mmCIF file of C-alpha atoms in Angstrom:
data_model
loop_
_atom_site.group_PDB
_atom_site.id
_atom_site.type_symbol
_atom_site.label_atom_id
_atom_site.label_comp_id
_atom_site.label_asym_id
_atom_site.label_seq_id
_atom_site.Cartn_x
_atom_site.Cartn_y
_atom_site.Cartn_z
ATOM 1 C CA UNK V 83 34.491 174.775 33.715
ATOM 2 C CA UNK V 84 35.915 170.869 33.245
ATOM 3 C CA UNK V 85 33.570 169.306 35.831
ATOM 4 C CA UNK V 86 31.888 167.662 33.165
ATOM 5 C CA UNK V 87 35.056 166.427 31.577
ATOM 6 C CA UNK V 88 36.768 165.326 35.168
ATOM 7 C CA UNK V 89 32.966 163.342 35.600
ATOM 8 C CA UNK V 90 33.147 161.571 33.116
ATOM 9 C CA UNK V 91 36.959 160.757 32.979
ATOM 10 C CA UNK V 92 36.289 159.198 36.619
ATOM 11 C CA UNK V 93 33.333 157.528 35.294
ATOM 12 C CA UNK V 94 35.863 155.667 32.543
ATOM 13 C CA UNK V 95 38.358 154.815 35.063
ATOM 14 C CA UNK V 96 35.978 153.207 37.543
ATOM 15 C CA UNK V 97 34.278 151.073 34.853
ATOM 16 C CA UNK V 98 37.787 150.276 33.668
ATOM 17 C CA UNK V 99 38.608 149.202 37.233
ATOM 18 C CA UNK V 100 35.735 147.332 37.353
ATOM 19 C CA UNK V 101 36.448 145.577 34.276
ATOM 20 C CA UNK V 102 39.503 144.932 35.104
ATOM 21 C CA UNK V 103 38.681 143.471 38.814
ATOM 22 C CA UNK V 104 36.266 141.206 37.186
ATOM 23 C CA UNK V 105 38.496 139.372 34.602
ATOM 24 C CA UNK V 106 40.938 139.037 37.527
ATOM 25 C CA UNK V 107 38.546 137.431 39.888
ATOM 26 C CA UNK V 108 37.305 135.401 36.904
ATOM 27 C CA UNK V 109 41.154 134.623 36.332
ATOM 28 C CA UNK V 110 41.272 134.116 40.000
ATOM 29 C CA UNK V 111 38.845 131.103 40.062
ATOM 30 C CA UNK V 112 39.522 129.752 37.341
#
């Protein structure tokens, strides 16, 4: 019944993560 919800709530966190990773790297380097 909440597959769809539990989809897309991973979806948000691994975008988030990725976000996140990215500014760190960025961070990182510079």
């Amino acid at each position: 019944m909440g597959r769809e919800t539990d989809f897309d709530y991973l979806i948000f966190f691994f975008e988030f993560k990725h976000e996140f990773l990215e500014q760190n790297f960025l961070a990182y380097v510079y």
